[in-house]
Each structure stands twice: as structure tokens, then as C-alpha cells.
Amino acid sequence: MLDLFSKTYQNKKVLLTGDTGFKGSWMSIWLKEMGAEVYGYALPPLTDRDNFVTTGLASKIHHMDGDIRDLNKLKQYFKDVQPDMAFHLAAQPLVIDSYNNPHYNFETNLMGTVNFFESVRACESVKIAVNVTTDKCYQNNEWDWGYREIDPMGGDDPYSASKGCSELITHSYTKSFFNKDNACKIASGRAGNVIGGGDWADNRIIPDMMRAYHKKEAVFLRNPSSVRPWQFVLEPVYGYLKLGEKLYNEGSKFVGGWNFGPAAYENYTVGQVVEQVKQVLPDLKTESPAQLEKLHEATLLKLDVTKAVNHLGWHPKLNFKDTILFTVEGYVEELKGGANLYQSRVNQINQYCSK
Ligand SMILES: NC(=O)c1ccc[n+]([C@@H]2O[C@H](COP(=O)([O-])OP(=O)(O)OC[C@H]3O[C@@H](n4cnc5c(N)ncnc54)[C@H](O)[C@@H]3O)[C@@H](O)[C@H]2O)c1
């Protein structure tokens, strides 16, 4: 049921950077369940609550602790593994942290991307490589239309700028080093705010909410009126895997950038997310402090997913209500304790695939 990719990943060696992270851990589980041999490279998980830890992934896939800024170590890992496919998800992923430490943010997100493609370039076994960036890579005009893959890259805050640069690096490597017929086929996936069980990162609204709910405290809403393209974690992961399948089986025409976001009418504010979560967890308390320092963060951001729908055959499977339901169920399962979380993630992948 959970193989929506014509067995493309079965018995393949797939190397993922960022496997200890939120998206990377879900993607590793999905790949493993499809019969792939999964090899991860990332920093160790930050806390014992991370999805990578609670699902026991360390004993189910191959993993190497390593810094993406360490080119020699990453290259050596590629050389040792000889993967068929590679996905790059290791990044500094938070806007707030990028303000606190812009140098680390740029080093990780720019040179990390360069190091990923250098490692791919040095390893002939790799047939396809996908770089995971974000909707924030686009120059944000704060308009009502969704951004298309042909719109200019940009980014005012250091995180967004670093992801715009990561896209330009991908483009440069495509044109400069991977443009021959038999070269590795490379592409990038751009998705928006992703939510789902197992994400405990600081300064993200759903984890903040779940922490507050668990402690019976009020959650602070940083920007209640911000519109974000909320997606359940498996939506973009489905997109990355679909893109990988097309690149692997059909090649060059899938090289380039691809948006993975909710349907155009499914854009909701932080406040609406909170209201929907309260439908499932009525005891959740919220607070919007008046005196919070305002850092610049884009307030309106939408993606146009026409290209992925028409050419990849990908489409968002969950509506807003189901997105929140899948998400809250993932956390509740975890908070009640004692569950086999690996199996419960597999069950959600199956449920998602059957939609
Ligand atoms: N979560 C979202 O809402 C969201 C939205 C858009 C794009 N993204 C992008 O998706 C990707 C994955 O994000 P996530 O939500 O899983 O983030 P995460 O913080 O949960 O995971 C990040 C991963 O990157 C690894 N990493 C970070 N710095 C590293 C370094 N210096 N060396 C090696 N590994 C390092 C971490 O160990 C972890 O495995 C990132 O590129 C992120 O920018 C995430």
C-alpha cells in the first residue's frame, strides 16, 4: 500500500542528509518500508523526543554522525556507501536561529549544499540527487498569488536568503557539472511549513503548542495573522519521492525546481490553525503577548503547485482539517506514552497513501 512509486526505491541504496531531523526521519521510515537501504548523514538528534529517537531509527537504518560543513567526511561517506540516489535535507531550518547566528546559518545552508553536490559529483554511483529547500527561497512580494518555479529567488531574513542561495547553487551545479546525458540528474523541492507528529523543534508553532498543552500552560502566538501553506509532513516527502522516481526513471525533463504546497484555497493563518487544533484538543490555552520583539518574517507566502500536479502526478492528499487531525493524532499517540512509535508512523504513512 505505501509504495506509490512503482517499486523505484526497492533494493536501492538511498543516502539522505538530515535523517535525524523531522522530515528526514519520516522519509527514512517510508523508504525503509518500501525496501530501500537507507543511509543517513547528519548531526545527532537534538533531544530524546526527536522522531529519530522515539521511533528507534538508529537500529533500523544506517546512520553516520557528521557535520555537513565537513566536505572530506561527507565525500568519504558517499564513497563508502556508493548510493544510487541522494536527498539533501540537512540544514539550519529556522528563521529565528538564522538571526541569532547568521554565519552558522549561511555556512550550513550554502556550503552544506555545495558539499552535498561535490560529494555527488565525486561518486559515480549516484544517478539522481534532490536538494530540499523551501517556499521562502522566492523573493517575497507579499502578494496574493502563489509563487511559480520561474519566479525570482530572494529572501530578506538570513534563512530565506540562504535557501534562495541554495537554489542558485543547485542551478549552477546543474548547468556546470550535471548537464551531460549520462550525468546524475538533479532537482530541488520547495515546500512550505510542515507539521506532524515527532517535530519538537523550538520556535515552531505546533511543537510550541504541544509542549504548552502537555504542561497545561498557554502557548504564545508569535504572528497569529500570518498565512502559511501548512502541510502534513508526508505531503512534501511524497513530493520529494515522486520527484526522485521521475528523475530516476525518466531523467532530464524532471531536472529543475518543483513546488510542493497545499491547494491554492488551503492557506490558513496561525490563528486558524490554533482554532482547528482546539477542535481536537479543547483544553489548549493560547496567549498573544503585545510586547514581543518584531523580527522581520514574511507574512504572506503561497506556492503555485500546478507544475508538480501536471507533470509529476503529485497532488496534496489532505485537506486542512485532515492535516491538523493527522498532526495532532501523531503527537497524542506520543504524549500518552508506551506506543510503538515506529509502527504508528508506518500506520500513518499507510493511512496517508490510501487517501
Ligand atoms: N519543517 C519545515 O516546516 C520546513 C519547511 C520548509 C523547508 N524545510 C526544509 O526541510 C529540510 C529539513 O527540515 P526539518 O524540518 O526536517 O528540520 P530539522 O531541524 O528537524 O532537521 C534538520 C536536519 O539537518 C541536520 N543538520 C543541521 N545542521 C547540520 C550540520 N551542520 N551538519 C549536518 N547535519 C545538520 C540535523 O541534524 C537534522 O538531521 C531543511 O532543509 C529545511 O530548511 C523545512
XYZ file of C-alpha atoms and ligand atoms in Angstrom:
399
model
C 0.000 0.000 0.000
C 2.678 2.524 0.933
C 4.715 2.160 -2.274
C 3.294 4.875 -4.546
C 6.474 4.889 -6.648
C 6.354 1.729 -8.799
C 8.990 -0.016 -6.649
C 11.625 2.532 -7.718
C 13.171 2.547 -4.244
C 13.059 -1.195 -3.607
C 16.578 -2.592 -3.015
C 18.144 0.806 -3.804
C 20.768 2.459 -1.654
C 19.387 5.879 -0.722
C 21.604 8.379 1.083
C 19.805 11.116 2.987
C 21.449 14.040 4.715
C 19.386 15.236 7.682
C 17.914 11.823 8.547
C 17.876 12.705 12.263
C 15.559 15.657 11.585
C 11.809 15.868 11.341
C 11.310 15.394 7.598
C 14.376 13.185 7.222
C 13.193 10.710 9.858
C 9.710 10.362 8.297
C 11.260 9.969 4.860
C 13.686 7.322 6.173
C 10.788 5.311 7.593
C 8.858 5.499 4.336
C 11.922 4.499 2.284
C 12.760 1.643 4.628
C 9.211 0.314 4.433
C 9.478 0.306 0.629
C 12.545 -1.910 0.803
C 15.264 0.725 0.326
C 18.595 0.503 2.115
C 18.702 3.855 3.896
C 21.957 5.636 4.773
C 21.764 8.837 6.816
C 24.313 11.578 7.462
C 23.514 14.333 9.980
C 24.238 15.780 13.397
C 22.991 13.585 16.258
C 19.341 14.160 17.266
C 18.932 17.222 19.481
C 16.694 15.636 22.126
C 15.402 12.238 23.227
C 11.958 13.300 21.977
C 13.053 13.580 18.351
C 11.243 11.296 15.914
C 14.558 9.655 15.008
C 14.988 8.565 18.648
C 11.428 7.689 19.628
C 10.958 5.521 16.531
C 14.276 3.714 17.148
C 15.543 4.576 13.667
C 19.202 4.264 14.666
C 18.801 0.484 14.769
C 16.723 0.288 11.569
C 18.784 2.292 9.081
C 22.490 3.012 8.636
C 23.481 6.334 10.132
C 26.691 8.374 10.309
C 27.017 11.317 12.690
C 28.652 14.115 10.718
C 28.651 17.817 10.008
C 27.516 18.875 6.548
C 30.260 21.509 6.596
C 32.895 18.745 6.688
C 33.422 18.115 2.970
C 36.009 15.356 3.358
C 33.877 13.329 5.751
C 30.765 13.648 3.591
C 32.656 12.738 0.436
C 34.149 9.707 2.151
C 30.691 8.607 3.310
C 29.368 8.766 -0.256
C 32.410 6.837 -1.427
C 31.895 4.124 1.212
C 28.137 3.788 0.644
C 28.044 4.096 -3.179
C 24.380 5.201 -3.132
C 22.033 5.024 -6.116
C 20.151 8.118 -5.028
C 20.769 11.057 -2.690
C 18.469 13.547 -0.965
C 19.768 16.632 0.837
C 17.737 17.652 3.877
C 20.460 18.682 6.359
C 20.117 22.385 7.022
C 19.758 25.100 9.598
C 15.967 25.314 9.132
C 14.760 28.107 11.442
C 14.281 31.816 10.671
C 14.821 32.898 14.296
C 18.075 30.934 14.628
C 19.299 32.484 11.395
C 19.009 35.919 13.020
C 20.806 34.674 16.135
C 23.690 33.097 14.232
C 23.739 34.214 10.592
C 27.277 32.972 9.989
C 26.440 29.396 11.004
C 23.191 29.613 9.029
C 24.958 30.639 5.808
C 27.826 28.204 6.298
C 25.453 25.268 6.812
C 22.899 26.127 4.144
C 25.245 27.397 1.430
C 28.428 25.392 1.885
C 26.343 22.417 3.018
C 24.648 22.462 -0.398
C 27.980 22.854 -2.178
C 29.437 19.968 -0.157
C 26.423 17.791 -0.988
C 26.804 18.369 -4.734
C 30.590 17.986 -4.558
C 30.069 14.606 -2.898
C 27.520 13.609 -5.545
C 29.908 14.762 -8.266
C 32.710 12.629 -6.877
C 30.545 9.488 -6.641
C 29.558 7.933 -9.959
C 27.032 5.520 -8.477
C 24.597 8.385 -7.737
C 22.006 8.573 -10.511
C 19.735 11.229 -9.038
C 20.048 13.912 -6.336
C 17.360 16.126 -4.830
C 18.024 19.271 -2.788
C 15.312 20.188 -0.289
C 14.851 23.939 0.106
C 11.721 25.926 1.000
C 8.948 28.227 -0.220
C 10.970 31.015 1.411
C 13.576 30.791 -1.376
C 11.403 33.110 -3.505
C 11.667 36.877 -3.453
C 8.574 37.585 -1.367
C 6.352 40.328 -2.764
C 3.665 39.777 -0.116
C 1.065 39.318 -2.841
C -1.970 37.041 -3.155
C -0.688 34.786 -5.936
C 1.282 31.633 -5.412
C 4.947 31.668 -6.444
C 5.813 29.685 -9.533
C 9.077 27.873 -10.192
C 10.045 30.588 -12.701
C 9.782 33.436 -10.152
C 12.998 35.093 -8.904
C 14.860 33.794 -5.887
C 15.274 36.162 -2.929
C 14.966 36.261 0.850
C 15.256 39.155 3.326
C 15.991 37.245 6.525
C 19.200 35.166 6.637
C 17.380 31.803 6.480
C 15.337 32.698 3.403
C 18.372 34.240 1.698
C 20.421 31.117 2.425
C 17.745 28.918 0.817
C 17.485 31.229 -2.197
C 21.264 30.810 -2.498
C 20.952 27.043 -2.105
C 18.639 27.093 -5.131
C 21.107 29.160 -7.143
C 23.864 26.703 -6.202
C 21.646 23.837 -7.411
C 21.065 25.663 -10.677
C 24.773 26.363 -11.101
C 25.743 22.718 -10.480
C 23.015 21.609 -12.922
C 24.340 23.846 -15.671
C 28.051 23.493 -14.935
C 28.576 19.864 -13.914
C 25.462 17.752 -14.429
C 24.389 18.732 -17.922
C 25.623 15.703 -19.848
C 23.305 12.880 -20.930
C 24.824 10.295 -18.599
C 25.311 12.721 -15.662
C 23.443 12.490 -12.377
C 20.014 14.148 -12.661
C 19.457 16.852 -10.063
C 16.439 18.819 -8.887
C 15.143 20.781 -5.916
C 11.938 20.548 -3.879
C 10.380 23.701 -2.404
C 7.770 23.243 0.298
C 6.193 25.369 2.988
C 5.592 24.969 6.709
C 5.379 21.329 7.532
C 3.677 19.854 10.560
C 3.239 16.366 12.017
C 3.991 14.146 14.999
C 7.601 13.933 16.113
C 8.641 17.540 15.494
C 9.802 19.102 18.771
C 11.903 21.957 17.316
C 11.847 25.252 19.209
C 10.042 28.259 17.761
C 7.653 26.311 15.554
C 4.029 26.855 16.326
C 2.764 23.243 16.504
C 5.604 21.905 18.704
C 5.249 25.038 20.890
C 1.532 24.306 21.156
C 2.023 20.637 22.025
C 4.671 21.448 24.660
C 2.319 24.008 26.224
C -0.640 21.598 26.048
C 1.398 18.869 27.754
C 2.482 21.230 30.546
C -1.058 22.686 30.798
C 0.378 26.152 30.027
C -0.665 28.804 27.475
C 1.118 28.902 24.128
C 2.408 32.283 22.889
C 1.309 33.094 19.340
C 4.115 34.991 17.623
C 2.261 36.033 14.449
C -1.404 34.922 14.676
C -2.364 36.563 11.378
C 0.495 35.109 9.296
C -0.687 32.953 6.428
C 1.381 29.836 5.844
C 0.977 26.945 3.418
C 0.530 24.338 6.184
C 1.180 20.773 5.133
C 1.300 17.443 6.850
C 4.905 16.235 6.765
C 4.152 13.403 4.344
C 2.877 15.773 1.622
C 6.291 17.219 0.666
C 8.023 13.907 1.427
C 5.637 12.304 -1.081
C 6.682 15.097 -3.468
C 10.436 14.504 -2.977
C 9.964 10.772 -3.509
C 7.793 11.308 -6.581
C 10.422 13.671 -7.971
C 13.144 11.107 -7.246
C 11.120 8.404 -9.010
C 10.596 10.553 -12.131
C 14.237 11.658 -12.250
C 15.425 8.079 -11.864
C 13.065 6.521 -14.405
C 12.575 9.315 -16.926
C 15.591 11.605 -16.489
C 16.320 15.081 -17.786
C 12.858 16.532 -18.202
C 12.421 16.482 -14.414
C 15.637 18.407 -13.679
C 14.932 21.789 -12.014
C 12.829 23.278 -9.210
C 9.465 21.910 -8.023
C 6.907 23.410 -5.618
C 5.045 21.202 -3.158
C 2.337 23.081 -1.295
C -1.329 22.852 -0.353
C -4.081 23.572 -2.871
C -4.465 27.309 -3.588
C -7.578 27.621 -1.426
C -5.965 25.793 1.541
C -3.927 28.670 3.021
C -4.694 29.436 6.636
C -3.416 31.770 9.353
C -1.645 30.692 12.532
C -4.841 31.715 14.369
C -6.965 29.363 12.230
C -4.543 26.519 12.886
C -4.921 27.085 16.601
C -8.715 27.086 16.312
C -8.622 23.801 14.348
C -6.281 22.200 16.908
C -8.684 23.294 19.640
C -11.399 21.256 17.900
C -9.317 18.175 18.731
C -7.742 19.442 21.971
C -10.294 21.805 23.582
C -8.091 22.332 26.672
C -5.349 24.089 24.698
C -4.691 27.613 26.052
C -3.254 30.481 23.964
C -1.839 33.948 24.544
C -0.678 36.688 22.128
C 1.741 38.950 24.011
C 1.664 42.618 22.948
C 5.336 43.296 23.669
C 7.153 40.763 21.522
C 10.154 41.950 19.537
C 9.161 42.001 15.870
C 11.780 40.350 13.684
C 11.034 40.529 10.005
C 9.394 37.339 8.815
C 7.330 37.183 5.654
C 3.615 37.372 6.457
C 2.064 36.054 3.251
C 3.532 33.239 1.261
C 1.816 30.871 -1.153
C 3.069 28.329 -3.644
C 1.653 27.517 -7.052
C 1.837 23.724 -7.398
C 0.497 23.448 -10.957
C 3.804 22.148 -12.325
C 4.042 19.268 -9.833
C 0.362 18.372 -10.277
C 0.543 18.354 -14.087
C 3.963 16.826 -14.643
C 4.817 14.691 -11.599
C 1.327 13.413 -10.948
C 1.775 14.637 -7.361
C -1.072 16.388 -5.569
C -1.766 17.273 -1.946
C -3.796 14.443 -0.454
C -5.053 16.026 2.776
C -7.379 18.980 3.301
C -6.773 21.417 6.181
C -8.976 19.527 8.645
C -7.216 16.189 7.962
C -3.815 17.883 8.073
C -4.475 19.062 11.620
C -6.103 15.754 12.589
C -3.160 13.640 11.325
C -0.784 16.019 13.105
C -2.499 16.105 16.482
C -3.021 12.308 16.424
C 0.720 11.871 15.862
C 1.519 13.898 18.984
C -1.224 12.484 21.161
C -0.007 8.947 20.394
C 3.426 10.057 21.591
C 2.307 12.026 24.649
C 0.250 9.168 26.051
C 3.447 7.075 26.110
C 4.036 3.353 25.669
C 3.120 3.185 21.960
C 5.370 1.598 19.314
C 6.014 4.883 17.548
C 7.803 3.331 14.570
C 4.709 1.243 13.869
C 2.377 4.152 14.464
C 4.349 6.276 11.932
C 4.112 3.373 9.455
C 0.356 3.228 10.083
C 0.044 6.941 9.336
C 2.062 6.527 6.119
C -0.325 3.742 5.086
C -3.347 5.854 6.012
C -1.912 8.783 4.064
C -1.204 6.650 0.991
C -4.742 5.299 0.976
C -6.190 8.857 0.732
N 9.963 21.857 8.764
C 9.513 22.786 7.945
O 8.451 23.385 8.177
C 10.287 23.126 6.703
C 9.699 23.995 5.784
C 10.369 24.278 4.596
C 11.596 23.707 4.362
N 12.184 22.896 5.285
C 13.492 22.341 4.943
O 13.444 20.926 5.031
C 14.715 20.423 5.446
C 14.535 19.541 6.649
O 13.956 20.337 7.688
P 13.410 19.716 9.036
O 12.135 20.383 9.336
O 13.448 18.235 8.980
O 14.497 20.273 10.049
P 15.114 19.584 11.355
O 15.728 20.686 12.151
O 14.121 18.729 12.028
O 16.261 18.675 10.756
C 17.422 19.219 10.227
C 18.391 18.109 9.934
O 19.577 18.718 9.447
C 20.671 18.268 10.210
N 21.670 19.329 10.314
C 21.510 20.609 10.678
N 22.715 21.243 10.673
C 23.623 20.326 10.277
C 25.016 20.341 10.064
N 25.734 21.458 10.266
N 25.607 19.211 9.661
C 24.900 18.058 9.448
N 23.600 17.985 9.642
C 22.961 19.099 10.049
C 20.100 17.954 11.589
O 20.980 17.074 12.287
C 18.794 17.305 11.166
O 19.021 15.961 10.803
C 15.594 21.644 5.664
O 16.314 21.906 4.505
C 14.594 22.754 5.897
O 15.116 24.028 5.600
C 11.542 22.587 6.449
